[in-house]
Coordinates of C-alpha atoms and ligand atoms in Angstrom, one line a residue:
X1 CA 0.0 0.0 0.0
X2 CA 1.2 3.4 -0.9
X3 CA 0.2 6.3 1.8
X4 CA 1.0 10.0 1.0
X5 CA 1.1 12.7 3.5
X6 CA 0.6 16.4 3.1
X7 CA 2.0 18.6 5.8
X8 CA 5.2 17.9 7.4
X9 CA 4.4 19.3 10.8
X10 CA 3.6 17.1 14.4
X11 CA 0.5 15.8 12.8
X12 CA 2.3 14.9 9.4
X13 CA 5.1 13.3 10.9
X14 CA 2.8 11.4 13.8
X15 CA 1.2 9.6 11.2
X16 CA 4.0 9.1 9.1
X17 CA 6.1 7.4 12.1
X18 CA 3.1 5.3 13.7
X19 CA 2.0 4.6 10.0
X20 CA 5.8 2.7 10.0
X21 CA 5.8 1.5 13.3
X22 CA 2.4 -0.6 12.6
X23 CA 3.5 -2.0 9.1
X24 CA 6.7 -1.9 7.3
X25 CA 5.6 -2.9 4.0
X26 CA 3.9 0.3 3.5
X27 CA 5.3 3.1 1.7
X28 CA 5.0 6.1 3.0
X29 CA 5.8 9.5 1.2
X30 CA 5.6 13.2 3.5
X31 CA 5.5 16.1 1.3
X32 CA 6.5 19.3 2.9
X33 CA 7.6 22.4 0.8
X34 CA 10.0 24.0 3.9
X35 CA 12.1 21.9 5.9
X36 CA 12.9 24.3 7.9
X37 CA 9.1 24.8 9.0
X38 CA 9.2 28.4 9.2
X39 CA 5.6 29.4 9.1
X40 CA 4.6 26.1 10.6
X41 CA 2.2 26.0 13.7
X42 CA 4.8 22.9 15.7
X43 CA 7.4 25.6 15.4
X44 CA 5.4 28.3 17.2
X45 CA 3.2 26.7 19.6
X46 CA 3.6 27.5 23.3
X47 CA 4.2 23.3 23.2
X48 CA 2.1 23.2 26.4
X49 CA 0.7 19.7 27.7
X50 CA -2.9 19.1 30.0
X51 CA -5.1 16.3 31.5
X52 CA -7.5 19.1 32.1
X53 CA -9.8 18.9 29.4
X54 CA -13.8 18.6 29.7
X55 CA -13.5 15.9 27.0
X56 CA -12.5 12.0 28.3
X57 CA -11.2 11.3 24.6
X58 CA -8.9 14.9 24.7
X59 CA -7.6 13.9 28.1
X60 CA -6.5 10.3 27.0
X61 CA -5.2 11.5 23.8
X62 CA -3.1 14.2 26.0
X63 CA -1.9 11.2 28.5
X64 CA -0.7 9.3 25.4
X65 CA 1.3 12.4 24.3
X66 CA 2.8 12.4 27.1
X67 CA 4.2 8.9 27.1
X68 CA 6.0 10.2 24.3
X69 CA 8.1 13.0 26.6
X70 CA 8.5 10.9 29.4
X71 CA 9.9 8.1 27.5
X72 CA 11.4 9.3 24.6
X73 CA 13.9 6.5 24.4
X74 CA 11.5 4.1 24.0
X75 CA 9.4 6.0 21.1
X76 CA 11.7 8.2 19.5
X77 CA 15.6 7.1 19.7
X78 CA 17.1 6.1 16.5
X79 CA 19.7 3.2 16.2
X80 CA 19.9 3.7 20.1
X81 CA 20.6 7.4 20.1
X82 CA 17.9 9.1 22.6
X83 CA 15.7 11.7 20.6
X84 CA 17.0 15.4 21.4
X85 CA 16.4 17.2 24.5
X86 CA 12.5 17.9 24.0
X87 CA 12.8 20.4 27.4
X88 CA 9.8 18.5 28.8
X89 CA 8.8 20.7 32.4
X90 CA 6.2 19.1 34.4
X91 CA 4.5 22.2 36.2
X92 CA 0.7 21.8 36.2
X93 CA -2.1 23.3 34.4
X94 CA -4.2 26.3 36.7
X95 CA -7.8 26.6 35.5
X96 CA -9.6 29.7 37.3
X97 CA -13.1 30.4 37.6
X98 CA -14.7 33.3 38.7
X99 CA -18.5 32.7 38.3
X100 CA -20.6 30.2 40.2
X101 CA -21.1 28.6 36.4
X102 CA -17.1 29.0 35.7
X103 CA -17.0 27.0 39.1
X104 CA -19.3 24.1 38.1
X105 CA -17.7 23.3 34.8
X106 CA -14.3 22.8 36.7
X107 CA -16.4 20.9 38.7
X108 CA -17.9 18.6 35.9
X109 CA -14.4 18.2 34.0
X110 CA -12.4 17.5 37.3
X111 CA -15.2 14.0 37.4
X112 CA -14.1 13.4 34.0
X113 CA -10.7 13.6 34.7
X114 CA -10.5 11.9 37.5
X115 CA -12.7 8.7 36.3
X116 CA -9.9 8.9 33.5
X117 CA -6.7 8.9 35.9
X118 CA -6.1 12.5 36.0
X119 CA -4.2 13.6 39.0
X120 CA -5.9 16.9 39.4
X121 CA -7.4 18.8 42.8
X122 CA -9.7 21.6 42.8
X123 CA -9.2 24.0 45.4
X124 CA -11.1 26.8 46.8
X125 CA -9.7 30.6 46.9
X126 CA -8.5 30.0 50.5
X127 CA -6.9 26.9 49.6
X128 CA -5.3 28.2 46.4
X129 CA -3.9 31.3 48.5
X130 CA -2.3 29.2 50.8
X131 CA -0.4 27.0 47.6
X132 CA 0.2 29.9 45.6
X133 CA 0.7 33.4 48.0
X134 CA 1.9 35.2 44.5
X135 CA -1.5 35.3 42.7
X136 CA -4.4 36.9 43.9
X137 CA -7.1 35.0 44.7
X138 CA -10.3 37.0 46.4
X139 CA -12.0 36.6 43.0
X140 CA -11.7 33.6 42.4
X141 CA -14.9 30.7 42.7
X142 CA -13.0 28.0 42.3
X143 CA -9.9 26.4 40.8
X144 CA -8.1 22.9 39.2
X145 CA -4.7 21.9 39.6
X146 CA -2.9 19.5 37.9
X147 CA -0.5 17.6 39.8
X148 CA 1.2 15.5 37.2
X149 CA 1.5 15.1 33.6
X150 CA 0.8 18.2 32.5
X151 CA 3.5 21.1 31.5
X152 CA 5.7 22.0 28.5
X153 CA 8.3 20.9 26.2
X154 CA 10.1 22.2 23.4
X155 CA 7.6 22.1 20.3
X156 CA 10.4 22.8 17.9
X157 CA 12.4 19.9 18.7
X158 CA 9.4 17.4 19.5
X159 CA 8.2 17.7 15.7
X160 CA 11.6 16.9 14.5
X161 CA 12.2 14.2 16.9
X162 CA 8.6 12.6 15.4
X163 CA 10.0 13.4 11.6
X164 CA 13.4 12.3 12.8
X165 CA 12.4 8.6 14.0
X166 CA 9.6 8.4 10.8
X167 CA 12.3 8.6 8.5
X168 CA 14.5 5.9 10.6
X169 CA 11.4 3.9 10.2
X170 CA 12.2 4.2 6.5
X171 CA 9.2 7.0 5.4
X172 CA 10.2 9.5 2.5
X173 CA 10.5 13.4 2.8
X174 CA 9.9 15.0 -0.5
X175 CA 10.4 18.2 -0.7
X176 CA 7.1 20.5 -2.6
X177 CA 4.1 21.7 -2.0
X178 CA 1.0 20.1 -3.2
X179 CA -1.2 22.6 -6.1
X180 CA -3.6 20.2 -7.6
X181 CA -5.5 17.0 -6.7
X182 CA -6.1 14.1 -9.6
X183 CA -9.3 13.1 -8.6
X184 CA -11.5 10.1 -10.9
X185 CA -15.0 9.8 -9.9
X186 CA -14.7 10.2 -6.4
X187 CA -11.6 8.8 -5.2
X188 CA -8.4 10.8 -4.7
X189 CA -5.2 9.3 -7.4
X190 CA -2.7 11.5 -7.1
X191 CA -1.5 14.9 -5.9
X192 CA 0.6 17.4 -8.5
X193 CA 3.7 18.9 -6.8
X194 CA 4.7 22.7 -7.6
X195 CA 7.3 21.3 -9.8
X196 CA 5.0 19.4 -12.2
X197 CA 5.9 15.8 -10.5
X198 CA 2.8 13.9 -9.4
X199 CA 2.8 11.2 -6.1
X200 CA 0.2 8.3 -6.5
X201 CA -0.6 6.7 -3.3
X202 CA -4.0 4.6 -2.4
X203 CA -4.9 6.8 0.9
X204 CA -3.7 10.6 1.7
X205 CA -3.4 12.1 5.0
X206 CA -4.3 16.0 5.2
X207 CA -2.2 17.4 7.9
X208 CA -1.4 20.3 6.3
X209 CA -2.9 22.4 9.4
X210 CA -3.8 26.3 8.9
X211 CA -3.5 25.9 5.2
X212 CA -6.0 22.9 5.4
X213 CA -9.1 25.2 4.0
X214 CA -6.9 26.2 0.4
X215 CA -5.5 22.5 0.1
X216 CA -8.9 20.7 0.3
X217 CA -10.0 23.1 -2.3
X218 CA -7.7 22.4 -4.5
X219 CA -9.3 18.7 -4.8
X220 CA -13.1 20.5 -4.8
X221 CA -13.6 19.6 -1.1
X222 CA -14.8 21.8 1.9
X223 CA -12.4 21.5 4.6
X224 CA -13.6 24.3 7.1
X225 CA -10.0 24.6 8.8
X226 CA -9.2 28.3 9.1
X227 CA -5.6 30.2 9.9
X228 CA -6.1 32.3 13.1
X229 CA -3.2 34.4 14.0
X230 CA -2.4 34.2 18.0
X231 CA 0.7 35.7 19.5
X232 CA 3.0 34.8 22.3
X233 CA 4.6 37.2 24.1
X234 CA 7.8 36.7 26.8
X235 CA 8.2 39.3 29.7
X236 CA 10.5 39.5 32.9
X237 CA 9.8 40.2 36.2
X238 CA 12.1 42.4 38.6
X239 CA 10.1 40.2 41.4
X240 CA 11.3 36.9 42.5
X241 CA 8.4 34.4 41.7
X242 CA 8.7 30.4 42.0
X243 CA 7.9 28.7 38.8
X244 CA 4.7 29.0 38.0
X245 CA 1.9 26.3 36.2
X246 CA 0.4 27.5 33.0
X247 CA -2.4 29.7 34.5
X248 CA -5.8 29.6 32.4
X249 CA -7.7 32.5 34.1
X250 CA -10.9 33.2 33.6
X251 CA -10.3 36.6 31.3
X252 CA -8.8 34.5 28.5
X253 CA -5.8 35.5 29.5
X254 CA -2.9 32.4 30.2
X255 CA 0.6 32.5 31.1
X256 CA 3.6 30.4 32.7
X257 CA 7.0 30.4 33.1
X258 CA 9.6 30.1 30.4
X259 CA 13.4 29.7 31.6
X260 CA 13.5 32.5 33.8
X261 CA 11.1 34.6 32.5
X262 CA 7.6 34.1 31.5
X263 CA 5.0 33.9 28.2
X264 CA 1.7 34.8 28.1
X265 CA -1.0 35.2 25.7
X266 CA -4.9 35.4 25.0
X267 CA -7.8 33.2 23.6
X268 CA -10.3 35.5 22.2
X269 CA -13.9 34.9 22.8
X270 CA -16.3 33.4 20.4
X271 CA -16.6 36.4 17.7
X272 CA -13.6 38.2 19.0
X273 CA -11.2 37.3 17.0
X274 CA -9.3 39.0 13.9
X275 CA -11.0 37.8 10.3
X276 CA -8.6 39.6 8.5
X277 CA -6.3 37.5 9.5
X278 CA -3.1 39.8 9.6
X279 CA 0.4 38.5 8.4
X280 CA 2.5 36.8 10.7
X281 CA 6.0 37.7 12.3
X282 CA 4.7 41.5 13.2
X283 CA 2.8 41.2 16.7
X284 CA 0.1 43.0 17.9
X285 CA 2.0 44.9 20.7
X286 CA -1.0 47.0 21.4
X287 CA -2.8 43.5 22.6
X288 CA -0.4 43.6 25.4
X289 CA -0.5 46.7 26.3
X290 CA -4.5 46.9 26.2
X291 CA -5.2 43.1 27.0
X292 CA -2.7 41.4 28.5
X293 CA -1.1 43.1 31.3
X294 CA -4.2 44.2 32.9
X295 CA -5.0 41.2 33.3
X296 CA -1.8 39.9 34.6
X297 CA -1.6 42.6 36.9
X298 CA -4.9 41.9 38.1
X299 CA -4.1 38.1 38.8
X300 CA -0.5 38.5 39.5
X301 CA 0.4 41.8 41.3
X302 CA 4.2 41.3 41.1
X303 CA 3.1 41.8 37.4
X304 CA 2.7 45.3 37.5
X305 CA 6.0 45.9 37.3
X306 CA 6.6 43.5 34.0
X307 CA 8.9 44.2 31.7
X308 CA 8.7 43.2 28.0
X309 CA 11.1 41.0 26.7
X310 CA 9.5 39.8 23.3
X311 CA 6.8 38.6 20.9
X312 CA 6.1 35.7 18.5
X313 CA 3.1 34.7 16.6
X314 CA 1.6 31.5 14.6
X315 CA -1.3 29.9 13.1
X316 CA -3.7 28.1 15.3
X317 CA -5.4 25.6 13.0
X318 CA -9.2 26.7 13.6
X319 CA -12.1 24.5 13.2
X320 CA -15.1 27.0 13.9
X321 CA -17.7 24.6 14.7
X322 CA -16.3 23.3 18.0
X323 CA -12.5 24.0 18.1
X324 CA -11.8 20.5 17.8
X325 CA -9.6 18.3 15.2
X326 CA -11.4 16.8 12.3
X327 CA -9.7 13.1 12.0
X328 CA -10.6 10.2 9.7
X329 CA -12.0 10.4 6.0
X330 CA -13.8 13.1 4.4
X331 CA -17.4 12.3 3.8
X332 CA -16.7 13.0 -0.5
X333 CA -13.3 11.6 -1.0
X334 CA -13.3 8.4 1.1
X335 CA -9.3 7.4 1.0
X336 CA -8.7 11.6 1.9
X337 CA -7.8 11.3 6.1
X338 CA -8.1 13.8 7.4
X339 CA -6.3 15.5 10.6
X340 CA -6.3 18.9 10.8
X341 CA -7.8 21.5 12.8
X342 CA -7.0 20.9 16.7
X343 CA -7.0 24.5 17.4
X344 CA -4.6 25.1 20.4
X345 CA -4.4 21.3 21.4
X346 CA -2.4 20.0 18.5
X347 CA 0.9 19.5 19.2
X348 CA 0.2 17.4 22.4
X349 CA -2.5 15.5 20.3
X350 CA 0.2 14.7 17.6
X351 CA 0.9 11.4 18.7
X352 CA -2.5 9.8 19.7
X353 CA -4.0 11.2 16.5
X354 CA -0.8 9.7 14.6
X355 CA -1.8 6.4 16.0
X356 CA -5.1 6.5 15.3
X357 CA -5.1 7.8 11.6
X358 CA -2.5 4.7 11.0
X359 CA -4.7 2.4 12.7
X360 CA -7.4 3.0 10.7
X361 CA -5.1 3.0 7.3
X362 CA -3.8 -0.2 8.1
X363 CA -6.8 -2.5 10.2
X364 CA -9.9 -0.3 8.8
X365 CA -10.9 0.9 12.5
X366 CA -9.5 2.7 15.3
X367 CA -8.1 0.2 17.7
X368 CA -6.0 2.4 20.6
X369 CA -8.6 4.8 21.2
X370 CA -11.8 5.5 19.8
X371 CA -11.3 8.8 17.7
X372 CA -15.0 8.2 15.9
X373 CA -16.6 11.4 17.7
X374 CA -13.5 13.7 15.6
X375 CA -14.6 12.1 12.2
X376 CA -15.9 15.1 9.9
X377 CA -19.1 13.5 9.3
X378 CA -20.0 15.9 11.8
X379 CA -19.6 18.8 10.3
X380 CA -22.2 18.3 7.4
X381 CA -24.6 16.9 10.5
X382 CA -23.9 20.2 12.7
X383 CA -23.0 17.7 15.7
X384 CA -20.2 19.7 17.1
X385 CA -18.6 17.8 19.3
X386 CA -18.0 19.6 22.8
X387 CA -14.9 20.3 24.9
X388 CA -15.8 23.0 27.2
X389 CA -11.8 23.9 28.1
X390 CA -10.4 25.5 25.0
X391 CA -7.2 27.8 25.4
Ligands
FAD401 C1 0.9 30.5 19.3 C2 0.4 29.0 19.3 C3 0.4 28.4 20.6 C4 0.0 27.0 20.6 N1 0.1 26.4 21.8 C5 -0.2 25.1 21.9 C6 0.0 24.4 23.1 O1 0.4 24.9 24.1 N2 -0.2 23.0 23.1 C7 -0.6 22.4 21.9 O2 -0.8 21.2 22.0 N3 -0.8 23.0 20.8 C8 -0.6 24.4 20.7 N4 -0.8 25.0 19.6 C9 -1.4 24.3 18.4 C10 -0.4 23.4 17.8 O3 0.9 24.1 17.6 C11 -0.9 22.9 16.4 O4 -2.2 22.4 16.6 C12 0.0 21.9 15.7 O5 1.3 22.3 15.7 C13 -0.5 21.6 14.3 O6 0.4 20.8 13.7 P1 0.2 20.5 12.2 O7 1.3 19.5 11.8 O8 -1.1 20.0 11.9 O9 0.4 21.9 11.4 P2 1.7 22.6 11.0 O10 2.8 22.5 12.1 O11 1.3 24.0 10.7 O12 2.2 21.9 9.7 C14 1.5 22.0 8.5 C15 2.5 21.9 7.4 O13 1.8 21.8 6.2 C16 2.6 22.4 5.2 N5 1.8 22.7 4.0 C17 1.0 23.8 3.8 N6 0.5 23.8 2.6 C18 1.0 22.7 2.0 C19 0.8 22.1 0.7 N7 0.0 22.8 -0.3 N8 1.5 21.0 0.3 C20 2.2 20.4 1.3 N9 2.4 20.9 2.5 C21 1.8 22.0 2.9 C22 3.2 23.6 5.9 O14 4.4 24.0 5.2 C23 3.4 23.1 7.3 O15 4.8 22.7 7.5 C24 -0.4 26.4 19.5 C25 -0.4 27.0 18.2 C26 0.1 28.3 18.2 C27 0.1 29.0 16.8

């Protein structure tokens, strides 16, 4: 059998390596016009792990990720060499409410994640002052830590490690961007390369992220996977602080430490974002200024005296419907996989989805975890499938 990927980010190179790891006698073909995944979404995430999603499937997929980082010698070493340092810190996810309804769906995810092995506590604002004297607490209703297997890593390095052991599993990289589909009544034959070269394969795996939308196009096909710019910006602090958890408050706004330092950003509320989608690599400094530090100083008073440091900004792959991934094959093209459109969850989805896209290649059904509810049957049905935590 003959696979071809499009996309050589996490998602490409997840299913290319698991697509390997299940059967060797498959070819397997990633096509990726920059190998040095400039623009890519992998290279600019904030590469944060969590168990606390309101979603049992998003919380397993995330524990499976994080096999990956905690044993990357047993996933991704090649010929015995240990993957490169993926910088995996495990420091806890902080989810704040400030509303009595904020306060019950902590409530309701914590029993999800719990029933699913997450090692999470909520804890009232007296109890959350006494853990954590550095963040103001008074308005807070409740909160949910995590208290294992949740943190960061380097996102850079993670999706080359993944592309890095898929090619030691004997998958190839060709370099080009996909511009037209050969499609014969129905099925999907071949893509067409900028150069003019054409790659035949039996199935195709769309990983191809914030550009997801154009490429689907290009074969006739809605794939309703939108580019939504969101920046990251780094700032100091003159004040000592310990290391913090990624804190999800309840303005939108999150941050967490980074080295010595910290990085922050902001999910913008259903309607609230920017449709004109503005070009990357030129951040919104005004968004700090007029978003962001209010609300840090508001939740962290040591911020008020922040400093700064930097800025960087990337593509969150947006599925509007429900901000979650669309996985398996499109409803008009049925050897078309899709996996695109994880929103901010992506990168420490990679590997779970990976799995699951080869499973089905290869045995015709998911058989690791049930990833059914992401197929994007849905969409045409208007059954958005619900995860009340999205960052
Ligand atoms: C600022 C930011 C913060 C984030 N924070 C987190 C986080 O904390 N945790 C988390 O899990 N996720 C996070 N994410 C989301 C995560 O980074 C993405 O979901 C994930 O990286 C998507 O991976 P991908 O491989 O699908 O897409 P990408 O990494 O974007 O890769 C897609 C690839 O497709 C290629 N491509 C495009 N067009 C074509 C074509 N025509 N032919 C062939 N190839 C093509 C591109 O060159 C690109 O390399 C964040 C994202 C951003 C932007």
């Amino acid at each position: 059998m003959r696979v071809a990927v499009i996309g050589g980010g996490a998602l490409g190179s997840a299913c290319a390596l698991f697509l390997r790891r299940l059967d060797r006698t498959i070819d397997v073909q990633v096509i990726e016009p920059d190998p040095t995944l400039r623009w890519a979404s992998s290279a600019r995430s904030a590469a944060s792990i969590r168990q606390q999603f309101s979603n049992a499937l998003n919380v397993r997929l995330s524990q499976f990720g994080l096999q990956l980082l905690r044993e990357p010698r047993e996933w991704l070493a090649v010929d015995g060499e240990p993957s490169p340092e993926l910088g995996f810190v495990e420091s806890g996810y902080l989810m704040l409410a400030t509303t009595a309804a904020g306060a019950q769906v902590l409530r309701d995810s914590h029993a999800v994640q719990r029933a699913v092995g997450a090692p999470v506590v909520l804890l009232d604002a007296d109890a959350l002052a006494r853990r954590l004297p550095w963040l103001r607490g008074d308005d807070i209703t409740l909160a949910s830590l995590g208290q294992g297997g949740e943190g960061w890593f380097d996102g850079d390095a993670f999706t080359r490690a993944l592309s890095r052991k898929a090619r030691a599993l004997g998958t190839t990289w060709r370099s080009g961007r996909v511009s037209a589909f050969v499609r014969e009544a129905g099925p999907l034959r071949a893509v067409v390369l900028d150069d003019g070269s054409r790659v035949e394969a039996d199935a195709f795996v769309l990983a191809t992220g914030a550009w997801s939308q154009a490429v689907g196009a290009l074969g006739g096909l809605r794939v309703p996977v939108v580019g939504r710019r969101r920046t990251v910006f780094a700032f100091s602090c003159p004040t000592p602080l310990p290391r913090t958890p990624l804190v999800a408050d309840a303005s939108g706004v999150w941050f967490r430490s980074e080295g010595a330092g910290f990085i922050g950003g902001w999910t913008p509320r259903a309607g609230d974002d920017d449709p004109d989608n503005p070009p990357l690599d030129q951040p919104d400094l005004q968004q700090f200024d007029e978003r962001l530090w209010p609300a840090l100083a508001h939740r962290v008073p040591a911020f008020e005296a922040l400093r700064r440091t930097g800025a960087w900004d990337g593509w969150y792959e947006v599925h509007p419907m429900d901000h979650n991934g669309l996985v398996g094959p499109h409803p008009d093209c049925a050897n078309l996989l899709l996996a695109c459109g994880f929103s901010g969850h992506g990168l420490q989805h990679a590997a779970g989805i990976g799995r699951g896209v080869a499973e089905w290649i290869v045995h015709g059904g998911y058989r690791s975890l049930e990833l059914a509810p992401l197929s994007p049957a849905r969409v045409a049905a208007q059954r958005p499938w619900v995860e009340r935590a999205i960052i």
